[in-house]
PDB file of C-alpha atoms in Angstrom:
ATOM      1  CA  MET A   6     -58.963  18.651 -21.374  1.00 36.00           C
ATOM      2  CA  SER A   7     -61.912  16.202 -21.119  1.00 38.00           C
ATOM      3  CA  ASN A   8     -61.822  13.800 -18.731  1.00 46.00           C
ATOM      4  CA  ASN A   9     -62.118  10.573 -20.728  1.00 59.00           C
ATOM      5  CA  LYS A  10     -58.729  10.737 -21.885  1.00 87.00           C
ATOM      6  CA  TYR A  11     -55.546   9.050 -19.676  1.00 89.00           C
ATOM      7  CA  THR A  12     -52.160   8.859 -19.720  1.00 91.00           C
ATOM      8  CA  ASP A  13     -49.997   6.800 -17.770  1.00 89.00           C
ATOM      9  CA  PHE A  14     -49.033   7.166 -13.935  1.00 87.00           C
ATOM     10  CA  GLY A  15     -46.508   3.971 -14.061  1.00 86.00           C
ATOM     11  CA  PHE A  16     -48.745   0.816 -14.513  1.00 89.00           C
ATOM     12  CA  LYS A  17     -51.302   3.224 -13.804  1.00 88.00           C
ATOM     13  CA  GLN A  18     -53.763   4.799 -16.108  1.00 91.00           C
ATOM     14  CA  ILE A  19     -55.256   8.082 -14.551  1.00 86.00           C
ATOM     15  CA  PRO A  20     -57.211  11.086 -16.365  1.00 90.00           C
ATOM     16  CA  ILE A  21     -54.510  13.184 -18.381  1.00 92.00           C
ATOM     17  CA  GLU A  22     -54.999  16.222 -16.139  1.00 88.00           C
ATOM     18  CA  GLN A  23     -53.950  14.650 -12.577  1.00 87.00           C
ATOM     19  CA  LYS A  24     -50.204  13.721 -13.827  1.00 89.00           C
ATOM     20  CA  GLU A  25     -48.256  16.525 -13.259  1.00 86.00           C
ATOM     21  CA  GLN A  26     -50.105  16.820  -9.661  1.00 87.00           C
ATOM     22  CA  LEU A  27     -49.390  12.995  -8.918  1.00 82.00           C
ATOM     23  CA  VAL A  28     -45.382  13.620 -10.468  1.00 82.00           C
ATOM     24  CA  ALA A  29     -45.074  16.907  -8.472  1.00 77.00           C
ATOM     25  CA  GLY A  30     -46.178  14.385  -5.416  1.00 80.00           C
ATOM     26  CA  VAL A  31     -43.143  12.077  -6.257  1.00 78.00           C
ATOM     27  CA  PHE A  32     -40.654  14.708  -6.573  1.00 82.00           C
ATOM     28  CA  ASP A  33     -41.694  16.470  -3.197  1.00 79.00           C
ATOM     29  CA  SER A  34     -41.208  13.239  -1.498  1.00 76.00           C
ATOM     30  CA  VAL A  35     -37.908  12.332  -2.678  1.00 77.00           C
ATOM     31  CA  ALA A  36     -36.336  16.174  -3.154  1.00 75.00           C
ATOM     32  CA  GLN A  37     -34.203  15.971  -0.149  1.00 81.00           C
ATOM     33  CA  LYS A  38     -32.471  12.652  -0.712  1.00 79.00           C
ATOM     34  CA  TYR A  39     -32.664  12.462  -4.590  1.00 80.00           C
ATOM     35  CA  ASP A  40     -28.846  13.108  -4.619  1.00 79.00           C
ATOM     36  CA  LEU A  41     -27.864  10.424  -2.244  1.00 79.00           C
ATOM     37  CA  MET A  42     -30.276   7.892  -3.917  1.00 75.00           C
ATOM     38  CA  ASN A  43     -29.113   8.297  -6.870  1.00 81.00           C
ATOM     39  CA  ASP A  44     -25.791   7.311  -5.992  1.00 84.00           C
ATOM     40  CA  ILE A  45     -27.166   4.369  -4.047  1.00 81.00           C
ATOM     41  CA  LEU A  46     -29.515   3.128  -6.697  1.00 78.00           C
ATOM     42  CA  SER A  47     -27.418   3.329  -9.420  1.00 88.00           C
ATOM     43  CA  PHE A  48     -24.010   2.327  -7.505  1.00 88.00           C
ATOM     44  CA  GLY A  49     -22.316   5.905  -8.972  1.00 91.00           C
ATOM     45  CA  ILE A  50     -22.823   4.767 -12.433  1.00 95.00           C
ATOM     46  CA  HIS A  51     -24.893   8.041 -13.005  1.00 95.00           C
ATOM     47  CA  ARG A  52     -21.978  10.091 -12.772  1.00 93.00           C
ATOM     48  CA  SER A  53     -20.146   8.379 -15.485  1.00 97.00           C
ATOM     49  CA  TRP A  54     -23.545   8.924 -17.939  1.00 96.00           C
ATOM     50  CA  LYS A  55     -23.835  12.458 -17.136  1.00 96.00           C
ATOM     51  CA  LYS A  56     -20.179  13.054 -17.549  1.00 97.00           C
ATOM     52  CA  HIS A  57     -20.358  11.408 -20.824  1.00 98.00           C
ATOM     53  CA  THR A  58     -23.580  13.474 -22.038  1.00 98.00           C
ATOM     54  CA  ILE A  59     -21.497  16.353 -21.240  1.00 98.00           C
ATOM     55  CA  ASN A  60     -18.240  15.388 -23.348  1.00 98.00           C
ATOM     56  CA  CYS A  61     -21.049  15.193 -25.909  1.00 98.00           C
ATOM     57  CA  SER A  62     -22.907  18.511 -25.661  1.00 98.00           C
ATOM     58  CA  GLY A  63     -20.265  20.384 -27.764  1.00 98.00           C
ATOM     59  CA  ALA A  64     -20.633  23.074 -24.571  1.00 98.00           C
ATOM     60  CA  LYS A  65     -17.942  25.941 -24.896  1.00 98.00           C
ATOM     61  CA  ALA A  66     -17.569  29.244 -23.368  1.00 98.00           C
ATOM     62  CA  GLY A  67     -19.983  31.641 -23.821  1.00 98.00           C
ATOM     63  CA  ASP A  68     -22.763  29.189 -24.767  1.00 98.00           C
ATOM     64  CA  LYS A  69     -26.426  29.533 -23.395  1.00 98.00           C
ATOM     65  CA  ILE A  70     -27.605  26.407 -21.932  1.00 98.00           C
ATOM     66  CA  LEU A  71     -30.807  24.897 -20.730  1.00 98.00           C
ATOM     67  CA  ASP A  72     -30.711  22.230 -17.965  1.00 98.00           C
ATOM     68  CA  LEU A  73     -34.514  21.190 -18.354  1.00 98.00           C
ATOM     69  CA  ALA A  74     -35.775  19.148 -15.356  1.00 96.00           C
ATOM     70  CA  GLY A  75     -32.268  20.016 -14.083  1.00 96.00           C
ATOM     71  CA  GLY A  76     -34.088  18.813 -10.116  1.00 90.00           C
ATOM     72  CA  THR A  77     -30.558  19.432  -8.048  1.00 91.00           C
ATOM     73  CA  GLY A  78     -28.594  20.838 -10.700  1.00 95.00           C
ATOM     74  CA  ASP A  79     -25.690  18.431 -10.930  1.00 94.00           C
ATOM     75  CA  PHE A  80     -25.264  19.356 -14.776  1.00 97.00           C
ATOM     76  CA  THR A  81     -25.894  23.153 -13.943  1.00 98.00           C
ATOM     77  CA  GLU A  82     -22.489  23.099 -11.825  1.00 97.00           C
ATOM     78  CA  LYS A  83     -20.702  21.630 -14.930  1.00 97.00           C
ATOM     79  CA  PHE A  84     -22.169  23.758 -17.230  1.00 98.00           C
ATOM     80  CA  SER A  85     -21.600  27.053 -15.296  1.00 98.00           C
ATOM     81  CA  LYS A  86     -17.662  26.576 -15.336  1.00 97.00           C
ATOM     82  CA  ILE A  87     -17.722  25.533 -19.086  1.00 98.00           C
ATOM     83  CA  VAL A  88     -19.407  28.572 -20.266  1.00 98.00           C
ATOM     84  CA  GLY A  89     -17.851  30.967 -18.104  1.00 98.00           C
ATOM     85  CA  SER A  90     -18.632  34.441 -17.035  1.00 97.00           C
ATOM     86  CA  THR A  91     -19.577  35.700 -20.654  1.00 98.00           C
ATOM     87  CA  GLY A  92     -22.254  32.230 -20.991  1.00 98.00           C
ATOM     88  CA  GLU A  93     -25.628  31.553 -18.712  1.00 98.00           C
ATOM     89  CA  VAL A  94     -27.024  28.392 -17.604  1.00 98.00           C
ATOM     90  CA  ILE A  95     -30.780  28.216 -16.687  1.00 98.00           C
ATOM     91  CA  LEU A  96     -31.358  25.512 -14.118  1.00 98.00           C
ATOM     92  CA  SER A  97     -35.530  24.990 -14.901  1.00 97.00           C
ATOM     93  CA  ASP A  98     -37.760  22.469 -13.652  1.00 95.00           C
ATOM     94  CA  ILE A  99     -41.308  22.216 -12.927  1.00 94.00           C
ATOM     95  CA  ASN A 100     -40.976  21.075  -9.422  1.00 93.00           C
ATOM     96  CA  ALA A 101     -40.414  24.092  -6.680  1.00 91.00           C
ATOM     97  CA  ASN A 102     -38.943  21.850  -4.095  1.00 91.00           C
ATOM     98  CA  MET A 103     -36.284  20.098  -6.155  1.00 92.00           C
ATOM     99  CA  LEU A 104     -35.511  23.569  -7.937  1.00 94.00           C
ATOM    100  CA  SER A 105     -35.267  24.736  -4.408  1.00 94.00           C
ATOM    101  CA  VAL A 106     -32.823  22.194  -3.629  1.00 92.00           C
ATOM    102  CA  GLY A 107     -30.366  23.220  -6.409  1.00 94.00           C
ATOM    103  CA  LYS A 108     -30.162  26.512  -5.921  1.00 96.00           C
ATOM    104  CA  GLU A 109     -29.527  25.886  -2.309  1.00 95.00           C
ATOM    105  CA  ARG A 110     -26.541  23.381  -3.167  1.00 95.00           C
ATOM    106  CA  LEU A 111     -25.258  25.453  -5.841  1.00 97.00           C
ATOM    107  CA  THR A 112     -25.813  29.039  -4.127  1.00 96.00           C
ATOM    108  CA  ASN A 113     -23.777  27.340  -1.202  1.00 96.00           C
ATOM    109  CA  LYS A 114     -20.805  26.493  -3.821  1.00 96.00           C
ATOM    110  CA  GLY A 115     -20.890  29.827  -4.714  1.00 96.00           C
ATOM    111  CA  ILE A 116     -22.170  28.678  -8.069  1.00 96.00           C
ATOM    112  CA  VAL A 117     -24.509  31.479  -8.667  1.00 91.00           C
ATOM    113  CA  SER A 118     -23.087  34.695 -11.193  1.00 96.00           C
ATOM    114  CA  ASN A 119     -23.639  33.012 -14.544  1.00 98.00           C
ATOM    115  CA  VAL A 120     -27.045  30.604 -13.319  1.00 98.00           C
ATOM    116  CA  ARG A 121     -30.431  31.395 -13.245  1.00 98.00           C
ATOM    117  CA  PHE A 122     -33.603  29.234 -12.252  1.00 98.00           C
ATOM    118  CA  VAL A 123     -36.645  29.054 -13.682  1.00 98.00           C
ATOM    119  CA  GLN A 124     -39.627  27.148 -12.645  1.00 96.00           C
ATOM    120  CA  ALA A 125     -41.246  26.044 -15.613  1.00 96.00           C
ATOM    121  CA  ASN A 126     -43.177  23.225 -17.465  1.00 95.00           C
ATOM    122  CA  ALA A 127     -41.301  21.611 -20.204  1.00 97.00           C
ATOM    123  CA  GLU A 128     -43.923  21.334 -22.274  1.00 96.00           C
ATOM    124  CA  GLN A 129     -44.924  25.385 -22.132  1.00 97.00           C
ATOM    125  CA  LEU A 130     -41.220  26.944 -21.598  1.00 98.00           C
ATOM    126  CA  PRO A 131     -40.926  30.567 -21.078  1.00 98.00           C
ATOM    127  CA  PHE A 132     -38.251  31.331 -23.226  1.00 98.00           C
ATOM    128  CA  GLU A 133     -37.938  33.170 -26.677  1.00 98.00           C
ATOM    129  CA  ASP A 134     -37.159  31.047 -30.073  1.00 98.00           C
ATOM    130  CA  ASN A 135     -33.598  30.307 -30.658  1.00 98.00           C
ATOM    131  CA  TYR A 136     -32.144  31.199 -27.285  1.00 98.00           C
ATOM    132  CA  PHE A 137     -30.042  28.435 -26.169  1.00 98.00           C
ATOM    133  CA  ASP A 138     -27.214  26.712 -27.615  1.00 98.00           C
ATOM    134  CA  VAL A 139     -27.628  23.500 -25.854  1.00 98.00           C
ATOM    135  CA  ILE A 140     -30.192  21.789 -24.255  1.00 98.00           C
ATOM    136  CA  VAL A 141     -30.441  18.530 -21.737  1.00 98.00           C
ATOM    137  CA  ILE A 142     -32.563  16.828 -20.510  1.00 98.00           C
ATOM    138  CA  SER A 143     -31.662  13.889 -17.833  1.00 96.00           C
ATOM    139  CA  PHE A 144     -34.255  11.324 -16.461  1.00 93.00           C
ATOM    140  CA  GLY A 145     -36.889  14.230 -16.556  1.00 93.00           C
ATOM    141  CA  LEU A 146     -38.608  13.235 -20.058  1.00 96.00           C
ATOM    142  CA  ARG A 147     -40.107   9.895 -18.900  1.00 93.00           C
ATOM    143  CA  ASN A 148     -41.903  12.253 -16.298  1.00 91.00           C
ATOM    144  CA  VAL A 149     -43.817  14.597 -18.553  1.00 94.00           C
ATOM    145  CA  THR A 150     -47.205  14.264 -19.493  1.00 92.00           C
ATOM    146  CA  ASN A 151     -46.974  15.280 -23.158  1.00 95.00           C
ATOM    147  CA  LYS A 152     -43.319  14.265 -24.311  1.00 97.00           C
ATOM    148  CA  ASP A 153     -43.981  15.250 -28.248  1.00 98.00           C
ATOM    149  CA  LYS A 154     -44.876  18.854 -27.033  1.00 98.00           C
ATOM    150  CA  ALA A 155     -41.761  19.197 -24.770  1.00 98.00           C
ATOM    151  CA  LEU A 156     -39.692  17.924 -27.235  1.00 98.00           C
ATOM    152  CA  ALA A 157     -41.729  20.755 -29.651  1.00 98.00           C
ATOM    153  CA  GLU A 158     -40.593  23.384 -27.406  1.00 98.00           C
ATOM    154  CA  MET A 159     -37.212  22.036 -26.960  1.00 98.00           C
ATOM    155  CA  HIS A 160     -36.601  22.538 -30.933  1.00 98.00           C
ATOM    156  CA  ARG A 161     -38.189  25.883 -30.668  1.00 98.00           C
ATOM    157  CA  VAL A 162     -36.384  27.278 -28.347  1.00 98.00           C
ATOM    158  CA  LEU A 163     -32.887  26.053 -29.386  1.00 98.00           C
ATOM    159  CA  LYS A 164     -30.745  28.274 -31.618  1.00 98.00           C
ATOM    160  CA  VAL A 165     -30.284  27.046 -35.140  1.00 98.00           C
ATOM    161  CA  GLY A 166     -26.972  24.615 -35.102  1.00 98.00           C
ATOM    162  CA  GLY A 167     -27.822  24.214 -30.881  1.00 98.00           C
ATOM    163  CA  ARG A 168     -28.201  20.565 -29.822  1.00 98.00           C
ATOM    164  CA  ALA A 169     -30.523  19.000 -27.755  1.00 98.00           C
ATOM    165  CA  LEU A 170     -29.716  15.845 -25.682  1.00 98.00           C
ATOM    166  CA  VAL A 171     -31.795  13.094 -24.014  1.00 98.00           C
ATOM    167  CA  LEU A 172     -30.722  11.007 -21.323  1.00 97.00           C
ATOM    168  CA  GLU A 173     -33.132   9.150 -19.964  1.00 96.00           C
ATOM    169  CA  PHE A 174     -33.626   5.486 -18.917  1.00 93.00           C
ATOM    170  CA  SER A 175     -34.283   3.019 -21.697  1.00 96.00           C
ATOM    171  CA  LYS A 176     -34.670  -0.909 -22.811  1.00 96.00           C
ATOM    172  CA  PRO A 177     -31.620  -3.323 -21.888  1.00 96.00           C
ATOM    173  CA  THR A 178     -30.188  -4.707 -25.244  1.00 95.00           C
ATOM    174  CA  ASN A 179     -29.413  -8.042 -23.444  1.00 95.00           C
ATOM    175  CA  GLN A 180     -32.227 -10.197 -22.436  1.00 94.00           C
ATOM    176  CA  LEU A 181     -30.351 -11.756 -18.920  1.00 96.00           C
ATOM    177  CA  LEU A 182     -29.371  -7.904 -18.257  1.00 95.00           C
ATOM    178  CA  GLU A 183     -33.110  -7.093 -18.764  1.00 95.00           C
ATOM    179  CA  SER A 184     -34.259  -9.893 -16.533  1.00 95.00           C
ATOM    180  CA  VAL A 185     -31.873  -8.948 -13.676  1.00 95.00           C
ATOM    181  CA  TYR A 186     -32.738  -5.048 -14.270  1.00 92.00           C
ATOM    182  CA  ASN A 187     -36.481  -6.372 -13.486  1.00 93.00           C
ATOM    183  CA  VAL A 188     -35.823  -7.938 -10.359  1.00 93.00           C
ATOM    184  CA  TYR A 189     -33.419  -4.884  -9.087  1.00 91.00           C
ATOM    185  CA  SER A 190     -35.853  -2.648 -10.499  1.00 91.00           C
ATOM    186  CA  PHE A 191     -39.212  -3.884  -9.048  1.00 92.00           C
ATOM    187  CA  GLN A 192     -37.988  -5.488  -5.886  1.00 91.00           C
ATOM    188  CA  LEU A 193     -34.934  -4.116  -4.321  1.00 90.00           C
ATOM    189  CA  LEU A 194     -35.479  -0.653  -5.597  1.00 88.00           C
ATOM    190  CA  PRO A 195     -38.667  -0.033  -3.909  1.00 90.00           C
ATOM    191  CA  LEU A 196     -36.845  -1.430  -0.940  1.00 91.00           C
ATOM    192  CA  ILE A 197     -34.286   0.473  -0.445  1.00 87.00           C
ATOM    193  CA  GLY A 198     -36.442   3.793  -1.043  1.00 86.00           C
ATOM    194  CA  ASP A 199     -38.417   2.792   1.980  1.00 90.00           C
ATOM    195  CA  ILE A 200     -35.365   2.531   3.978  1.00 88.00           C
ATOM    196  CA  VAL A 201     -33.576   4.888   2.991  1.00 81.00           C
ATOM    197  CA  ALA A 202     -35.755   7.799   2.323  1.00 80.00           C
ATOM    198  CA  ASN A 203     -38.654   5.995   3.792  1.00 84.00           C
ATOM    199  CA  ASP A 204     -40.840   6.198   0.741  1.00 85.00           C
ATOM    200  CA  ALA A 205     -41.656   2.850  -1.072  1.00 88.00           C
ATOM    201  CA  ASP A 206     -44.063   3.834  -3.324  1.00 89.00           C
ATOM    202  CA  SER A 207     -42.451   6.963  -4.994  1.00 86.00           C
ATOM    203  CA  TYR A 208     -39.578   4.442  -6.032  1.00 87.00           C
ATOM    204  CA  ARG A 209     -42.427   1.771  -7.476  1.00 91.00           C
ATOM    205  CA  TYR A 210     -43.336   4.601  -9.006  1.00 89.00           C
ATOM    206  CA  LEU A 211     -40.167   5.514 -10.663  1.00 86.00           C
ATOM    207  CA  ALA A 212     -39.369   1.713 -11.882  1.00 89.00           C
ATOM    208  CA  GLU A 213     -42.877   1.607 -13.567  1.00 93.00           C
ATOM    209  CA  SER A 214     -42.128   4.897 -15.279  1.00 93.00           C
ATOM    210  CA  ILE A 215     -39.218   3.714 -16.722  1.00 91.00           C
ATOM    211  CA  ARG A 216     -41.043   1.093 -18.008  1.00 92.00           C
ATOM    212  CA  LYS A 217     -43.330   2.930 -20.112  1.00 92.00           C
ATOM    213  CA  HIS A 218     -40.792   5.486 -21.671  1.00 94.00           C
ATOM    214  CA  PRO A 219     -40.461   5.134 -25.456  1.00 96.00           C
ATOM    215  CA  ASP A 220     -37.487   2.727 -26.451  1.00 97.00           C
ATOM    216  CA  GLN A 221     -34.624   3.850 -27.953  1.00 98.00           C
ATOM    217  CA  GLU A 222     -36.218   3.915 -31.910  1.00 98.00           C
ATOM    218  CA  THR A 223     -39.182   5.344 -30.524  1.00 98.00           C
ATOM    219  CA  LEU A 224     -37.791   7.861 -29.125  1.00 98.00           C
ATOM    220  CA  LYS A 225     -35.177   8.613 -32.027  1.00 98.00           C
ATOM    221  CA  GLN A 226     -38.208   9.336 -34.079  1.00 98.00           C
ATOM    222  CA  MET A 227     -40.184  11.364 -32.081  1.00 98.00           C
ATOM    223  CA  MET A 228     -37.285  13.504 -31.745  1.00 98.00           C
ATOM    224  CA  ILE A 229     -37.647  13.306 -35.765  1.00 98.00           C
ATOM    225  CA  ASP A 230     -41.229  14.148 -35.537  1.00 98.00           C
ATOM    226  CA  ALA A 231     -40.665  17.523 -33.400  1.00 98.00           C
ATOM    227  CA  GLY A 232     -38.070  18.435 -35.848  1.00 98.00           C
ATOM    228  CA  PHE A 233     -34.725  17.599 -34.528  1.00 98.00           C
ATOM    229  CA  SER A 234     -32.094  16.441 -37.608  1.00 98.00           C
ATOM    230  CA  GLN A 235     -29.316  14.275 -37.479  1.00 98.00           C
ATOM    231  CA  VAL A 236     -31.067  12.579 -34.581  1.00 98.00           C
ATOM    232  CA  GLY A 237     -28.859   9.189 -32.711  1.00 98.00           C
ATOM    233  CA  TYR A 238     -28.729   7.969 -29.728  1.00 98.00           C
ATOM    234  CA  GLN A 239     -25.640   5.751 -27.851  1.00 98.00           C
ATOM    235  CA  ASN A 240     -26.591   2.573 -25.568  1.00 98.00           C
ATOM    236  CA  LEU A 241     -24.815   3.211 -22.156  1.00 97.00           C
ATOM    237  CA  THR A 242     -24.792   0.434 -19.563  1.00 96.00           C
ATOM    238  CA  GLY A 243     -26.189  -2.554 -22.002  1.00 97.00           C
ATOM    239  CA  GLY A 244     -29.031  -0.187 -22.876  1.00 97.00           C
ATOM    240  CA  ILE A 245     -29.823   0.619 -19.246  1.00 95.00           C
ATOM    241  CA  THR A 246     -29.698   4.184 -20.196  1.00 96.00           C
ATOM    242  CA  ALA A 247     -29.571   5.858 -23.648  1.00 98.00           C
ATOM    243  CA  LEU A 248     -28.101   8.998 -24.548  1.00 98.00           C
ATOM    244  CA  HIS A 249     -29.893  10.535 -27.808  1.00 98.00           C
ATOM    245  CA  ARG A 250     -28.983  13.386 -29.331  1.00 98.00           C
ATOM    246  CA  GLY A 251     -30.309  15.841 -32.119  1.00 98.00           C
ATOM    247  CA  PHE A 252     -29.556  19.164 -34.132  1.00 98.00           C
ATOM    248  CA  LYS A 253     -31.893  22.134 -34.889  1.00 98.00           C
ATOM    249  CA  PHE A 254     -30.614  23.304 -38.464  1.00 96.00           C
TER     250      PHE A 254
END
C-alpha cells in the first residue's frame, strides 16, 4: 500500500503498513503477564464476560471452533471440553509470543488432543470456506488494521448456520460511568501496567485503542456489511464491553 494511507495506532496516525508490526511489539511485551494483567485490570470481571460469551455460543460436542486472536487460550480451554473428542478447536493468533504462551499453558493442562495452534492474520485466514461452526474473537478485533476484511474472512470460513461472536471493549452507556472509566483508563491503567508489567506504554496504547474502536451500532453495521444475518449485541457492565453476535445463512 502507498505511504500516504494512514490508520490509527491508539490516538496516533501512522502509515497503514506499520500497524501490524507496532501492534506485534505491544503484545510481544505483554504476553508473559497478559492473563495476570487481565485479572488485575478488570478486577476479574473479564471472566464473567467470557463465560457469558461461551454460554451464547451454542457450542456443542463435535463442533469445529475458531478462537481467533485467542492469545493465551482461555476460550480454547473451555471450548475443548465442550466439543470433546469428536470436535476441534483452533487457537489462532497473529502474534507468535502470545500463541506460544497459549500453547504452553494448554499443554501443561493436558489440553492438546482436540486443539490445533495456528499463527494467522485475521485478515487472511488460512482456512477453507464454510469450515467452522463457531468463531469467537475476544478483545482482538480492535487491534486489526482492516476490521472489515477480518469480519469478511470470519464470514467466509463460517459454516452456513454457524455463528460468530465478537467480545470487545465498547462505549459505556452511562455518562458518569464513562467519566470514571476514562480516569481509570488513562491514569490508573498505564500506572498499573508500569508497576506490574514494567510497561506503561503498551497499556496506554491499549486504553487508546479501546477509544478508537467502533461503538456498538457501528460494529453491528460492519458485521451486517460483512454478510452476517440477525446481528445483535448485548452491553455488559454498562457498555464497557459489548458482545456482538451474527449468523451465516
